[in-house]
Coordinates of C-alpha atoms in Angstrom, one line a residue:
X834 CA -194.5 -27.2 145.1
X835 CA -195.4 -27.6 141.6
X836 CA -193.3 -27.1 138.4
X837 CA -195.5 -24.4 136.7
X838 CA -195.1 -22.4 140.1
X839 CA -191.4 -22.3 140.1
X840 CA -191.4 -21.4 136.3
X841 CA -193.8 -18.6 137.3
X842 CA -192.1 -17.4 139.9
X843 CA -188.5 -17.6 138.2
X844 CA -189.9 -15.7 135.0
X845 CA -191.8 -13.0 137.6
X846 CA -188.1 -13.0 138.6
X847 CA -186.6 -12.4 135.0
X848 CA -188.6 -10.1 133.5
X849 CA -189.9 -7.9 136.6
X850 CA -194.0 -8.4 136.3
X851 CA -196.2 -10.5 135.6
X852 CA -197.5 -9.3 132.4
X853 CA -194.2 -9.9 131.2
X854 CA -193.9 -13.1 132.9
X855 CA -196.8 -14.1 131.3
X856 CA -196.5 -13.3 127.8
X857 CA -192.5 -15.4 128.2
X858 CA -194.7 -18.6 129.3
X859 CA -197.4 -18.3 126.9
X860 CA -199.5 -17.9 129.7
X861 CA -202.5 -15.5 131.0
X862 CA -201.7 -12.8 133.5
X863 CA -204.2 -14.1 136.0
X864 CA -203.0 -17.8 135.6
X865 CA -199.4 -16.3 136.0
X866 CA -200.8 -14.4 139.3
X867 CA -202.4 -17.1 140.6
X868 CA -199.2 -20.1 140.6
X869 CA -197.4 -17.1 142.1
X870 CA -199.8 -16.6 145.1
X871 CA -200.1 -20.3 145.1
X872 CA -196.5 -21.0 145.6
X873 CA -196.4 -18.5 148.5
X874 CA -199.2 -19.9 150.1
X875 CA -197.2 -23.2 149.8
X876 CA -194.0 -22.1 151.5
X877 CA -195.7 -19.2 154.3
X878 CA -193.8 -16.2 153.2
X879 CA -194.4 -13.5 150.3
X880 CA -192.1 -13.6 147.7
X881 CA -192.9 -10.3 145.9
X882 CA -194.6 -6.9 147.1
X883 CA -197.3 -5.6 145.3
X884 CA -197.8 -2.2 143.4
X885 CA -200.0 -2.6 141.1
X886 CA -199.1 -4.1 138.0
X887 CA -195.4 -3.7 139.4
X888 CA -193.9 -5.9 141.6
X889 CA -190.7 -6.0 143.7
X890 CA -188.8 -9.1 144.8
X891 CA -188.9 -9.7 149.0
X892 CA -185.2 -10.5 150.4
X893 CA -186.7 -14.1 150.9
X894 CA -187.6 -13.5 147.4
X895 CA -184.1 -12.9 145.9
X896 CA -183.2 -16.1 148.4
X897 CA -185.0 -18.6 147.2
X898 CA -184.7 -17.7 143.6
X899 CA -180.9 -18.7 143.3
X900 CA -182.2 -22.1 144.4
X901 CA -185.0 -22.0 141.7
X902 CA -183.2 -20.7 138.8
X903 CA -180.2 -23.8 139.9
X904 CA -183.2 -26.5 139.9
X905 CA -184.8 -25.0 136.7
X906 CA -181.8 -24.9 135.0
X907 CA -180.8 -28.8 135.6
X908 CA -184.5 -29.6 134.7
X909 CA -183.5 -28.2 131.6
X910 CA -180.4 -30.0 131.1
X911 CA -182.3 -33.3 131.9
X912 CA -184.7 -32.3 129.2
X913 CA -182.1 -31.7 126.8
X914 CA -180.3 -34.7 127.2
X915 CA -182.9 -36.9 127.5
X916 CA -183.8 -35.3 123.5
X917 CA -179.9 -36.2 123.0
X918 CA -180.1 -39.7 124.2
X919 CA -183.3 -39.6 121.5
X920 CA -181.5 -38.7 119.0
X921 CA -178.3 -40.7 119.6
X922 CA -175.9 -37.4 120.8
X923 CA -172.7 -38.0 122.4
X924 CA -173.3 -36.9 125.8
X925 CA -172.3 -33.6 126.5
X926 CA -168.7 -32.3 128.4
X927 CA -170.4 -30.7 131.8
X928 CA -167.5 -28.8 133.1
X929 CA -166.8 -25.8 135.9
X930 CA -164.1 -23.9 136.5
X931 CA -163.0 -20.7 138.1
X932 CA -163.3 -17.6 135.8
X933 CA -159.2 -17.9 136.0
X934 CA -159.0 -21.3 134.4
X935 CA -162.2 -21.0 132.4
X936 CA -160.7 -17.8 130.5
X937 CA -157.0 -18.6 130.5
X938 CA -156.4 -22.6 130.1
X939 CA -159.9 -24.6 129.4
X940 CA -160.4 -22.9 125.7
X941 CA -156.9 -24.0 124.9
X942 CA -157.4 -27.6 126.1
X943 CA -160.7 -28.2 124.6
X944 CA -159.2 -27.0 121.2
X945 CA -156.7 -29.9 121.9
X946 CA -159.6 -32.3 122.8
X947 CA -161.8 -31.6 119.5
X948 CA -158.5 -31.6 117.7
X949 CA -158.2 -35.0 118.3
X950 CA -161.5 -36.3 118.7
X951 CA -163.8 -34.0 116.4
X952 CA -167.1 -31.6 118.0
X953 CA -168.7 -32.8 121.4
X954 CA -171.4 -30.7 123.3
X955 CA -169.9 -28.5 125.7
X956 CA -171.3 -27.0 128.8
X957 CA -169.6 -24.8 130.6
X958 CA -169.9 -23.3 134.1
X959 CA -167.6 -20.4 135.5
X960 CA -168.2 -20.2 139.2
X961 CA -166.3 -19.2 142.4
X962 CA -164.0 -22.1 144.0
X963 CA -166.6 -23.3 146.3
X964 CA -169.2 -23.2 144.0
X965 CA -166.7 -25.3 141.7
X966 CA -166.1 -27.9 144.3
X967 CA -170.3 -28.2 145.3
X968 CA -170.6 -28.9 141.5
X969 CA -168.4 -31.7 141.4
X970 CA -169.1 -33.5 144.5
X971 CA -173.0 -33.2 143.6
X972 CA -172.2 -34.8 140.3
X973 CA -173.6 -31.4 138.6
X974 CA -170.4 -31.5 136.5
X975 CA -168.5 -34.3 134.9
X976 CA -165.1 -32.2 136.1
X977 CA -163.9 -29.0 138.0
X978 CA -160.7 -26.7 137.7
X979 CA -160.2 -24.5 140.7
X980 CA -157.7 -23.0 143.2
X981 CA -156.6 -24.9 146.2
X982 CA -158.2 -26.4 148.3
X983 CA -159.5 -29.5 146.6
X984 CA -159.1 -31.9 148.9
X985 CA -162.6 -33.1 149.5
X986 CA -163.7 -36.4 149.9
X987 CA -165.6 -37.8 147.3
X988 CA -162.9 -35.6 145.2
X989 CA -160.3 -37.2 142.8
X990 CA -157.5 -35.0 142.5
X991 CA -155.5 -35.5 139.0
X992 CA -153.1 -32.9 138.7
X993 CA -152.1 -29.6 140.9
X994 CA -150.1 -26.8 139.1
X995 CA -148.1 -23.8 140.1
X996 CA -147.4 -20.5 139.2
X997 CA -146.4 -17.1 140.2
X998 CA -148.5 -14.5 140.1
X999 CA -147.5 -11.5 137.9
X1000 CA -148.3 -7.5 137.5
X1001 CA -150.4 -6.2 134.6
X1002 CA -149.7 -2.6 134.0
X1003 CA -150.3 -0.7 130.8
X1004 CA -147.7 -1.1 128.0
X1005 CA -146.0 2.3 128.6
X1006 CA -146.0 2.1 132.7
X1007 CA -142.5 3.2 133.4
X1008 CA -142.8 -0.5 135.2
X1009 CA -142.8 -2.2 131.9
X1010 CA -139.7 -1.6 131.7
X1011 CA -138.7 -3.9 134.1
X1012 CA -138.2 -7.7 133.1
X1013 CA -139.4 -8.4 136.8
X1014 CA -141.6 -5.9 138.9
X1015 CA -139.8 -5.1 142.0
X1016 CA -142.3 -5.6 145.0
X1017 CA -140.8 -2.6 146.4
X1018 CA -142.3 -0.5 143.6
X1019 CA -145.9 -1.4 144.1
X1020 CA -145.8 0.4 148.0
X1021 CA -146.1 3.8 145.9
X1022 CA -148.4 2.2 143.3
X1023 CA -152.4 2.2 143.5
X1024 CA -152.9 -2.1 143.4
X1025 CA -155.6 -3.3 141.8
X1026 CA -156.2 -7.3 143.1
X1027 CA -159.2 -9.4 144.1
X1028 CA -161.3 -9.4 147.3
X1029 CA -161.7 -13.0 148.3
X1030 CA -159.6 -12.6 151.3
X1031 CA -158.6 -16.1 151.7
X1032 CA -156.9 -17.2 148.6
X1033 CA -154.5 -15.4 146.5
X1034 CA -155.6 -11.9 148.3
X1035 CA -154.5 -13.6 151.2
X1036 CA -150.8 -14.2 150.0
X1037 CA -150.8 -11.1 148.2
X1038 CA -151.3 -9.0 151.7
X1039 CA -149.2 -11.5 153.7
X1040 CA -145.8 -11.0 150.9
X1041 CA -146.6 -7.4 150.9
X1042 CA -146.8 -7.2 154.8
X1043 CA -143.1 -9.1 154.8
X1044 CA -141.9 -6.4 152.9
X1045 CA -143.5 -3.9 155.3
X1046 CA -146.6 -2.2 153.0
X1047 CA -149.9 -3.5 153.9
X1048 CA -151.9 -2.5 151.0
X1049 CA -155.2 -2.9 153.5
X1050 CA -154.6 0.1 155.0
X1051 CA -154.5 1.9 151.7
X1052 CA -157.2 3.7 150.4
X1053 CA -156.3 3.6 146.9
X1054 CA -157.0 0.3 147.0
X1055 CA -159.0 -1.1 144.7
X1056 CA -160.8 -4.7 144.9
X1057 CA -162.7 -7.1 142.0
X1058 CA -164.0 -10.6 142.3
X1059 CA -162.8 -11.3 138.1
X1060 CA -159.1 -11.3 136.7
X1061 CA -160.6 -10.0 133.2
X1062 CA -161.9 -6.5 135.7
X1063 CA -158.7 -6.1 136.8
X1064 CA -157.2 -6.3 133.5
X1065 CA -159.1 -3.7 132.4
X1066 CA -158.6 -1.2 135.6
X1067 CA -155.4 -1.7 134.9
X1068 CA -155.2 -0.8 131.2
X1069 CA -157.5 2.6 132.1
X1070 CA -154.5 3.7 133.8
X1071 CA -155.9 3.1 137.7
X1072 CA -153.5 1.2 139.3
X1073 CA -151.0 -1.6 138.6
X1074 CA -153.0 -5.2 138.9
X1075 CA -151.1 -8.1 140.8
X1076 CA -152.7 -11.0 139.4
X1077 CA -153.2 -14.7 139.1
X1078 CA -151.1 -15.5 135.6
X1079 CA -153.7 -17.9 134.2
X1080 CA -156.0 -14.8 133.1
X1081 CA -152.9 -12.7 132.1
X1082 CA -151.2 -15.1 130.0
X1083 CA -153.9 -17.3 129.0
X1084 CA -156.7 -13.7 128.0
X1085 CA -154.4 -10.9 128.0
X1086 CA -156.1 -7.5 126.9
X1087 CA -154.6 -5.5 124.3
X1088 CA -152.4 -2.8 125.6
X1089 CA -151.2 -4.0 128.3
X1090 CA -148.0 -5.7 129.8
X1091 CA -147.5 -8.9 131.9
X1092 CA -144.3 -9.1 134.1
X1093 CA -143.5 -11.4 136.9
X1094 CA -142.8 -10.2 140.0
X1095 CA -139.0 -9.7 141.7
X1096 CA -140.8 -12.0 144.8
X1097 CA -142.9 -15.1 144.1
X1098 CA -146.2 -15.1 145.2
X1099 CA -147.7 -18.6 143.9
X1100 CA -150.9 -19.5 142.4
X1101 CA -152.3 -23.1 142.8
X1102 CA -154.6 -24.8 141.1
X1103 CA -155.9 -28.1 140.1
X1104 CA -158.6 -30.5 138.0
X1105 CA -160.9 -33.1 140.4
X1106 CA -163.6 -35.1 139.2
X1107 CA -166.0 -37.1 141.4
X1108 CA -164.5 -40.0 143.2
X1109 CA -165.1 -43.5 142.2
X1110 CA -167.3 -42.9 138.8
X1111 CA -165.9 -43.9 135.8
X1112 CA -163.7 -41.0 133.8
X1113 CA -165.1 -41.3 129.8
X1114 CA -162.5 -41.3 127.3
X1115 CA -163.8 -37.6 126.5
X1116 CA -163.1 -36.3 130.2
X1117 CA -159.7 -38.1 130.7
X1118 CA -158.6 -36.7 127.1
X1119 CA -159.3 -33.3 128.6
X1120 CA -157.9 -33.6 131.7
X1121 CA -154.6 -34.5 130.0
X1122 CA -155.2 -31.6 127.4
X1123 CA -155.7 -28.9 130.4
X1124 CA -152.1 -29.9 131.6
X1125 CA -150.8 -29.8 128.6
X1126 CA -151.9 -26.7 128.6
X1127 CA -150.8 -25.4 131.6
X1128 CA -147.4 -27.1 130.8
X1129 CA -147.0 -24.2 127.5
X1130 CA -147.5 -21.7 129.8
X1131 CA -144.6 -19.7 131.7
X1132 CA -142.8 -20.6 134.9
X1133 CA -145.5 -23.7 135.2
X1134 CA -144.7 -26.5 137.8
X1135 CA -146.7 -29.9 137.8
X1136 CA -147.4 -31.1 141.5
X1137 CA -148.3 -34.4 142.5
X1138 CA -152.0 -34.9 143.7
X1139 CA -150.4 -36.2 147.0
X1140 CA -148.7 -32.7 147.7
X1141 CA -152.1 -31.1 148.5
X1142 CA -151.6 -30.7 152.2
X1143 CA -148.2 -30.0 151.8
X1144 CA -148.8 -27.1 149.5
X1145 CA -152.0 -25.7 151.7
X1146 CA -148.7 -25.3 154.7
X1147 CA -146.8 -23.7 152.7
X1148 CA -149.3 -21.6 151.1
X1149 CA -151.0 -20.8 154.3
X1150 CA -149.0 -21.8 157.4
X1151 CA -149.2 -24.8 159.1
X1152 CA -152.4 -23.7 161.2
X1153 CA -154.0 -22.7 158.3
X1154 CA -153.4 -25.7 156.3
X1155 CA -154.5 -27.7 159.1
X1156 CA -157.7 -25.3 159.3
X1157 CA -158.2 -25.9 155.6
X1158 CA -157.9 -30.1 155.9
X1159 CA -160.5 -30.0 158.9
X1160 CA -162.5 -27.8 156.7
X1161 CA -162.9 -30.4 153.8
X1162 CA -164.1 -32.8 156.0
X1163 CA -166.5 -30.4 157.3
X1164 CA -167.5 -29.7 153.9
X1165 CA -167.7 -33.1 152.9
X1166 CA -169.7 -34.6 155.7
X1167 CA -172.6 -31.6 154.2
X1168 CA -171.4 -28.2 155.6
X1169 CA -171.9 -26.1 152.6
X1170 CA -169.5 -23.5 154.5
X1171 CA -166.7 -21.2 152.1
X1172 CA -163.7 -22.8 152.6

């Protein structure tokens, strides 16, 4: 594979045909045709069906392009930093976090950071958990902030925090009235919570199941993969959203109310960086800026790196902590499996 066929390929991707892949490269139409046909002749499989001037992406298509855009992208940072390095530029913060943390704690800490240190180059990446993780170990990103679990080798875990989870309702739910939501209440309420069924969905459905509703079996239901979506379900009036409290407290929507919940459902999180490189003065300032940060926020509680397993039992039960620990080794040792 060549360069100029990825970029082809990626901008046949972007802009949906060729003639307009060709005028975003500077590039004839034929010359953008041909690094196209090229590249599929290199790998044996068609990435595009014909029709016409039109085109449509094959499923292998759509595959290989997440891989593409990822590499094109980091050829680009290369590029950029090697101009920076040029030019004498502090290098850059390369960070990724969860939407959660990226919306509701890292703006705060990185005004703390430049408070004290003046303007650095920021790069930001909000991605899901495992996608948070994969950055970090592949030394994509100078540090992560995700959910639990962490616990990865080639991880170093600085800090774990706790919270409970809370209810976002619209300011004049008869529910606001409440200083705590009673968990009671929600079994006659439409909920409004994520879909990843293994982290805080998880908990959600196992507290509610305690308290005999299964909100599963509802079809009222209604599922998101982002905090700020359910924020804004929530303040249309659909349903009452039972959330992680980073987002609510941290990016709350005009409009609507946060309360905690009569019955704690906790949140876990935490900040890694890769193991055994050196932490610049910029990273470690921010990694203490994000707990301080945290630390302002309601009903936070600072955990010990060392209580990782322990809080994976009691977060999922001893089998499934034990499940999660054999599953960062897995993931570790180069299973690129969701944990």
């Amino acid at each position: 594979m060549e360069l100029r066929q990825l970029e082809a390929f990626a901008a046949v991707m972007s802009t949906g045909s060729v003639t307009g892949a060709a005028r975003l490269l500077s590039r004839s139409q034929p010359a953008v045709s041909r690094l196209v046909q090229e590249l599929e002749a290199e790998i044996g499989y068609a990435l595009f069906t014909r029709h016409g001037p039109r085109v449509t992406p094959t499923e292998q298509g759509f595959l290989l392009y997440e891989d593409v855009d990822r590499a094109l992208g980091s050829l680009q940072q290369i590029h950029l930093r090697a101009a920076e390095i040029a030019r004498g530029n502090a290098q850059p913060l390369l960070l990724a976090a969860t939407s959660a943390l990226a919306l509701g704690l890292l703006p705060q800490a990185l005004r703390r950071v430049e408070a004290q240190t003046g303007a650095v180059p920021i790069q930001l990446r909000s991605a899901s958990p495992e996608q948070v993780v994969h950055a970090v170990l592949s030394g994509a990103v100078q540090l992560g902030a995700s959910s639990l679990p962490l616990e990865h080798r080639g991880l170093e875990v600085h800090w774990i925090g706790e919270m409970p989870c809370v209810a976002v309702l619209r300011h004049d739910d008869p529910l606001a009235a409440h200083e705590a939501v009673p968990l009671q209440a929600l079994a006659q309420r439409r909920l409004i919570t994520m879909s990843n069924p293994f982290r805080l969905r998880h908990r959600l459905d196992a507290t509610l199941a305690r308290a005999g509703h299964s909100p599963a079996r509802r079809e009222a239901l209604i599922e998101t993969n982002s905090s700020v979506n359910a924020q804004a379900l929530a303040r249309a009036g659909l349903g009452v959203a039972v959330l992680e409290p980073l987002t609510a407290y941290g990016a709350p929507l005009e409009g609507l109310a946060v309360r905690p919940l009569d019955t704690n459902i906790p949140f876990v999180f935490g900040v890694v960086t890769p193991q055994a490189k050196p932490i610049t003065p910029p990273v470690r300032a921010l990694i203490d800026a994000l707990l301080a940060a945290a630390s302002a926020l309601p009903h936070f509680v600072q955990h010990d790196a060392s209580a990782h397993a322990a809080l994976l039992r009691t977060l999922y039960g001893d089998d499934r902590g034990n499940d999660h620990d054999d599953q960062s080794s897995d993931a570790a040792a180069g299973d690129d499996s969701p944990s």
